[in-house]
Amino acid sequence: MKFLMLLLLLGAFHQTALCETTVQYSGYTEYDGRPAELVLEFNGAAVRGTLSVAPVCEQYVHLTGVSLSLTGTATGPWEDRSTTISGAWTGGDLSPCTHEYITGDPAYPNTGTFTISMTTAGGKDAVRLVRMPTGYGYIFQAKGSRVTPAGVTTGSAACDWSGRWETNWGTMTLQQVGDSVTGDYTHDQGRIAGRVVGNKLIGTWSEYPTYSPSSDAGDAELTISEDCRTFTGRWRYGSVGEWSGDWTGTRASTEAEETLILETPTLAAVYNAPTVPTIFTLESSMKITKIRTYHWNSGQGMTPGSISLRDSAGNTYGPWQAYGEPGMGGVPNAYWVVEPDVVLPPGTYEVVDSDPSTWSQNSETGGRGVAWVYAIPAE
């Protein structure tokens, strides 16, 4: 009898231990193996949460992201193998390059149902989420980390993390939808996804080449300042053990949203040497924040040179020395990047690359060099 009472007490403790707390899980998508982040907030049997997968916008690879808000009910103590969580989700898939919800397409629904249950993966206990009507599955390591201290609230009471940040791991661009945050940063083509908990962003980071723990992915915990202008934080490899280093950042000098004003992407094979000028037109004064050109160069890349702009009257802005970013397969310096922060008046401008002999182009771009130009409204 005493043994039975002990079991009942332990079961009651397990049931209540997750009340009014938030648990974070790191995992991956079943369909393509990308990192995924699941956050569940328990209040008795009621469960709220988010599911996040960062989108991918790279040469030859455009993959949709995922940002779901979950509302459901647990049938018993979590993570008991007989317990399931089921309910409804809202949100949907994110466009690869704009990070906006895909709407109006039956293949990408914006509402549905989900089920979360215990399973095994690789011989170990795991948590599996299946979302309907798509049937997509997501696997997470069991025994998630509790991340909600007593008295900390979640949601809109915190600052909005959306925007561009200058960090000690490169420029980071984030988008916040509800409590869910996804984004990318320049160091090793990094990606970040997580959930806002009070003044914290708690989630996971992942980087090229594997985007998987323990060498190329792990936990991140960032704390935003009261004025929403800076953050401090920490990161680690994997989801256990000591923190590995600091992560700090400052919001970019302007909070105006960057606009992609020129894009000549292609998913087909590319060749060198553009045959047609790469031109864009401004209807109003804009500050050019970033220019990227692509130098696949038969998989060899090219040492970064410079990029400039030339107006229709022949006036030149720049040149600006570029820095390199790796491309698909780790090709060094496949992307040349400059951040001019120069204000241009209305007019037509040509992107001028210092090495057109290795600048990529093909028939899909109409012979124009593959390039991206970002800008914000002039102050």
CSV table of N, CA and C in Angstrom, one decimal, residues 79-160:
chain,number,residue,atom,x,y,z
A,79,GLU,N,5.8,13.8,-20.2
A,79,GLU,CA,6.0,12.9,-21.3
A,79,GLU,C,5.7,11.5,-21.0
A,80,ASP,N,4.6,11.2,-20.4
A,80,ASP,CA,4.2,9.8,-20.3
A,80,ASP,C,3.9,9.2,-21.7
A,81,ARG,N,4.3,8.0,-21.9
A,81,ARG,CA,4.2,7.4,-23.3
A,81,ARG,C,2.8,7.3,-23.7
A,82,SER,N,1.8,7.2,-22.8
A,82,SER,CA,0.4,7.1,-23.2
A,82,SER,C,-0.3,8.4,-23.4
A,83,THR,N,0.4,9.5,-23.1
A,83,THR,CA,-0.2,10.8,-23.2
A,83,THR,C,0.0,11.4,-24.6
A,84,THR,N,-1.0,12.1,-25.1
A,84,THR,CA,-1.0,12.8,-26.4
A,84,THR,C,-1.5,14.2,-26.1
A,85,ILE,N,-1.0,15.1,-27.0
A,85,ILE,CA,-1.5,16.5,-27.0
A,85,ILE,C,-2.1,16.7,-28.4
A,86,SER,N,-3.3,17.1,-28.5
A,86,SER,CA,-3.9,17.4,-29.7
A,86,SER,C,-4.7,18.7,-29.7
A,87,GLY,N,-4.8,19.3,-30.9
A,87,GLY,CA,-5.5,20.6,-30.9
A,87,GLY,C,-5.4,21.2,-32.3
A,88,ALA,N,-5.5,22.5,-32.3
A,88,ALA,CA,-5.5,23.3,-33.6
A,88,ALA,C,-4.3,24.2,-33.7
A,89,TRP,N,-3.9,24.4,-35.0
A,89,TRP,CA,-2.8,25.4,-35.2
A,89,TRP,C,-3.3,26.4,-36.2
A,90,THR,N,-2.6,27.6,-36.1
A,90,THR,CA,-2.8,28.7,-37.0
A,90,THR,C,-1.4,29.2,-37.4
A,91,GLY,N,-1.3,29.8,-38.6
A,91,GLY,CA,-0.1,30.3,-39.1
A,91,GLY,C,0.2,29.7,-40.5
A,92,GLY,N,1.3,28.9,-40.6
A,92,GLY,CA,1.5,28.3,-41.9
A,92,GLY,C,2.9,28.3,-42.3
A,93,ASP,N,3.1,28.2,-43.6
A,93,ASP,CA,4.5,28.2,-44.2
A,93,ASP,C,4.9,29.6,-44.6
A,94,LEU,N,6.2,29.8,-44.4
A,94,LEU,CA,6.8,31.1,-44.7
A,94,LEU,C,7.5,31.1,-46.1
A,95,SER,N,7.3,32.1,-46.9
A,95,SER,CA,8.0,32.3,-48.1
A,95,SER,C,9.5,32.2,-47.9
A,96,PRO,N,10.3,31.5,-48.8
A,96,PRO,CA,11.7,31.4,-48.6
A,96,PRO,C,12.5,32.7,-48.4
A,97,CYS,N,12.2,33.7,-49.2
A,97,CYS,CA,13.1,34.9,-49.2
A,97,CYS,C,12.4,36.1,-48.5
A,98,THR,N,11.1,36.2,-48.5
A,98,THR,CA,10.5,37.3,-47.8
A,98,THR,C,10.1,37.0,-46.3
A,99,HIS,N,10.1,35.7,-46.0
A,99,HIS,CA,9.7,35.3,-44.6
A,99,HIS,C,8.3,35.6,-44.3
A,100,GLU,N,7.4,35.9,-45.3
A,100,GLU,CA,6.0,36.2,-45.0
A,100,GLU,C,5.2,34.9,-45.2
A,101,TYR,N,4.0,34.9,-44.5
A,101,TYR,CA,3.1,33.7,-44.6
A,101,TYR,C,2.7,33.6,-46.1
A,102,ILE,N,2.7,32.3,-46.6
A,102,ILE,CA,2.1,32.0,-47.9
A,102,ILE,C,0.6,31.9,-47.7
A,103,THR,N,-0.2,32.6,-48.4
A,103,THR,CA,-1.6,32.6,-48.3
A,103,THR,C,-2.3,32.4,-49.6
A,104,GLY,N,-3.5,31.9,-49.6
A,104,GLY,CA,-4.3,31.8,-50.8
A,104,GLY,C,-3.9,30.6,-51.7
A,105,ASP,N,-3.1,29.7,-51.2
A,105,ASP,CA,-2.6,28.5,-51.9
A,105,ASP,C,-3.0,27.3,-51.1
A,106,PRO,N,-3.9,26.4,-51.7
A,106,PRO,CA,-4.4,25.2,-51.0
A,106,PRO,C,-3.2,24.3,-50.6
A,107,ALA,N,-2.1,24.3,-51.2
A,107,ALA,CA,-1.0,23.5,-50.9
A,107,ALA,C,-0.3,24.0,-49.6
A,108,TYR,N,-0.6,25.2,-49.2
A,108,TYR,CA,0.0,25.8,-48.0
A,108,TYR,C,-1.1,26.3,-47.1
A,109,PRO,N,-1.8,25.4,-46.4
A,109,PRO,CA,-2.9,25.9,-45.5
A,109,PRO,C,-2.5,26.8,-44.4
A,110,ASN,N,-3.4,27.6,-43.9
A,110,ASN,CA,-3.1,28.5,-42.8
A,110,ASN,C,-3.7,28.1,-41.5
A,111,THR,N,-4.5,27.0,-41.5
A,111,THR,CA,-5.1,26.5,-40.3
A,111,THR,C,-5.1,25.0,-40.4
A,112,GLY,N,-5.2,24.3,-39.3
A,112,GLY,CA,-5.2,22.8,-39.3
A,112,GLY,C,-5.2,22.3,-37.9
A,113,THR,N,-5.0,21.0,-37.8
A,113,THR,CA,-4.9,20.3,-36.5
A,113,THR,C,-3.5,19.7,-36.3
A,114,PHE,N,-3.2,19.3,-35.1
A,114,PHE,CA,-1.9,18.7,-34.8
A,114,PHE,C,-2.1,17.6,-33.7
A,115,THR,N,-1.2,16.7,-33.7
A,115,THR,CA,-1.1,15.7,-32.6
A,115,THR,C,0.4,15.6,-32.2
A,116,ILE,N,0.7,15.6,-30.9
A,116,ILE,CA,2.0,15.4,-30.4
A,116,ILE,C,2.0,14.2,-29.5
A,117,SER,N,2.9,13.3,-29.7
A,117,SER,CA,3.0,12.0,-28.9
A,117,SER,C,4.4,11.6,-28.7
A,118,MET,N,4.6,10.7,-27.8
A,118,MET,CA,5.9,10.1,-27.6
A,118,MET,C,6.2,9.0,-28.6
A,119,THR,N,7.5,8.9,-29.0
A,119,THR,CA,7.9,7.8,-29.9
A,119,THR,C,9.3,7.5,-29.7
A,120,THR,N,9.9,6.8,-30.6
A,120,THR,CA,11.4,6.5,-30.5
A,120,THR,C,12.0,6.9,-31.8
A,121,ALA,N,13.2,7.4,-31.7
A,121,ALA,CA,14.0,7.8,-32.9
A,121,ALA,C,15.5,7.5,-32.6
A,122,GLY,N,16.1,6.7,-33.5
A,122,GLY,CA,17.5,6.3,-33.2
A,122,GLY,C,17.7,5.5,-31.9
A,123,GLY,N,16.6,4.8,-31.5
A,123,GLY,CA,16.7,4.0,-30.3
A,123,GLY,C,16.5,4.8,-29.0
A,124,LYS,N,16.1,6.1,-29.1
A,124,LYS,CA,16.0,6.9,-28.0
A,124,LYS,C,14.6,7.5,-27.9
A,125,ASP,N,14.1,7.8,-26.7
A,125,ASP,CA,12.8,8.5,-26.6
A,125,ASP,C,12.8,9.8,-27.3
A,126,ALA,N,11.7,10.1,-28.0
A,126,ALA,CA,11.5,11.3,-28.8
A,126,ALA,C,10.1,11.8,-28.7
A,127,VAL,N,9.9,13.0,-29.1
A,127,VAL,CA,8.6,13.7,-29.2
A,127,VAL,C,8.3,13.9,-30.7
A,128,ARG,N,7.2,13.5,-31.1
A,128,ARG,CA,6.8,13.7,-32.5
A,128,ARG,C,5.6,14.5,-32.7
A,129,LEU,N,5.6,15.5,-33.5
A,129,LEU,CA,4.5,16.4,-33.9
A,129,LEU,C,4.1,16.1,-35.3
A,130,VAL,N,2.8,15.9,-35.5
A,130,VAL,CA,2.3,15.7,-36.9
A,130,VAL,C,1.2,16.8,-37.1
A,131,ARG,N,1.4,17.6,-38.2
A,131,ARG,CA,0.4,18.6,-38.5
A,131,ARG,C,-0.4,18.2,-39.7
A,132,MET,N,-1.7,18.4,-39.6
A,132,MET,CA,-2.7,18.1,-40.6
A,132,MET,C,-3.2,19.4,-41.1
A,133,PRO,N,-3.7,19.5,-42.4
A,133,PRO,CA,-3.9,18.4,-43.3
A,133,PRO,C,-2.7,17.9,-44.1
A,134,THR,N,-1.5,18.6,-43.9
A,134,THR,CA,-0.4,18.2,-44.8
A,134,THR,C,0.3,16.9,-44.4
A,135,GLY,N,0.1,16.5,-43.1
A,135,GLY,CA,0.7,15.2,-42.7
A,135,GLY,C,2.2,15.3,-42.4
A,136,TYR,N,2.8,16.5,-42.4
A,136,TYR,CA,4.2,16.7,-42.2
A,136,TYR,C,4.5,16.4,-40.7
A,137,GLY,N,5.7,15.7,-40.5
A,137,GLY,CA,6.1,15.3,-39.2
A,137,GLY,C,7.4,16.0,-38.7
A,138,TYR,N,7.6,16.1,-37.4
A,138,TYR,CA,8.7,16.8,-36.8
A,138,TYR,C,9.1,15.9,-35.6
A,139,ILE,N,10.4,15.7,-35.4
A,139,ILE,CA,11.0,14.9,-34.4
A,139,ILE,C,11.8,15.7,-33.4
A,140,PHE,N,11.6,15.5,-32.1
A,140,PHE,CA,12.4,16.3,-31.1
A,140,PHE,C,12.9,15.4,-30.1
A,141,GLN,N,14.1,15.8,-29.6
A,141,GLN,CA,14.7,15.0,-28.5
A,141,GLN,C,13.8,15.2,-27.2
A,142,ALA,N,13.6,14.0,-26.5
A,142,ALA,CA,12.7,14.1,-25.4
A,142,ALA,C,13.4,14.8,-24.2
A,143,LYS,N,12.7,15.0,-23.1
A,143,LYS,CA,13.2,15.7,-22.0
A,143,LYS,C,13.6,17.2,-22.3
A,144,GLY,N,12.7,17.9,-22.8
A,144,GLY,CA,13.0,19.3,-23.2
A,144,GLY,C,13.4,20.2,-22.0
A,145,SER,N,14.0,21.3,-22.3
A,145,SER,CA,14.5,22.2,-21.2
A,145,SER,C,13.4,23.2,-20.8
A,146,ARG,N,13.2,23.3,-19.5
A,146,ARG,CA,12.2,24.3,-19.0
A,146,ARG,C,12.9,25.7,-19.1
A,147,VAL,N,12.1,26.6,-19.7
A,147,VAL,CA,12.7,28.0,-19.9
A,147,VAL,C,11.9,29.1,-19.4
A,148,THR,N,10.8,28.9,-18.7
A,148,THR,CA,9.9,29.9,-18.1
A,148,THR,C,10.1,30.1,-16.6
A,149,PRO,N,10.8,31.1,-16.2
A,149,PRO,CA,10.9,31.3,-14.7
A,149,PRO,C,9.6,31.7,-14.2
A,150,ALA,N,9.3,31.6,-12.9
A,150,ALA,CA,8.1,32.0,-12.3
A,150,ALA,C,7.9,33.5,-12.5
A,151,GLY,N,6.7,33.9,-12.8
A,151,GLY,CA,6.4,35.3,-12.9
A,151,GLY,C,6.8,36.0,-14.3
A,152,VAL,N,7.4,35.2,-15.2
A,152,VAL,CA,7.7,35.7,-16.5
A,152,VAL,C,6.6,35.5,-17.5
A,153,THR,N,6.2,36.5,-18.2
A,153,THR,CA,5.1,36.4,-19.1
A,153,THR,C,5.6,36.2,-20.5
A,154,THR,N,4.8,35.7,-21.4
A,154,THR,CA,5.2,35.6,-22.8
A,154,THR,C,4.3,36.4,-23.7
A,155,GLY,N,4.8,36.6,-24.9
A,155,GLY,CA,4.0,37.3,-25.9
A,155,GLY,C,4.3,38.7,-26.2
A,156,SER,N,3.3,39.5,-26.5
A,156,SER,CA,3.4,40.8,-27.0
A,156,SER,C,3.9,41.8,-26.0
A,157,ALA,N,4.0,41.4,-24.7
A,157,ALA,CA,4.5,42.4,-23.7
A,157,ALA,C,6.0,42.7,-23.9
A,158,ALA,N,6.7,41.8,-24.6
A,158,ALA,CA,8.1,42.0,-24.9
A,158,ALA,C,8.3,42.9,-26.1
A,159,CYS,N,9.5,43.3,-26.3
A,159,CYS,CA,9.9,44.1,-27.5
A,159,CYS,C,9.7,43.2,-28.8
A,160,ASP,N,9.5,43.9,-29.9
A,160,ASP,CA,9.5,43.2,-31.2
A,160,ASP,C,10.9,43.0,-31.7
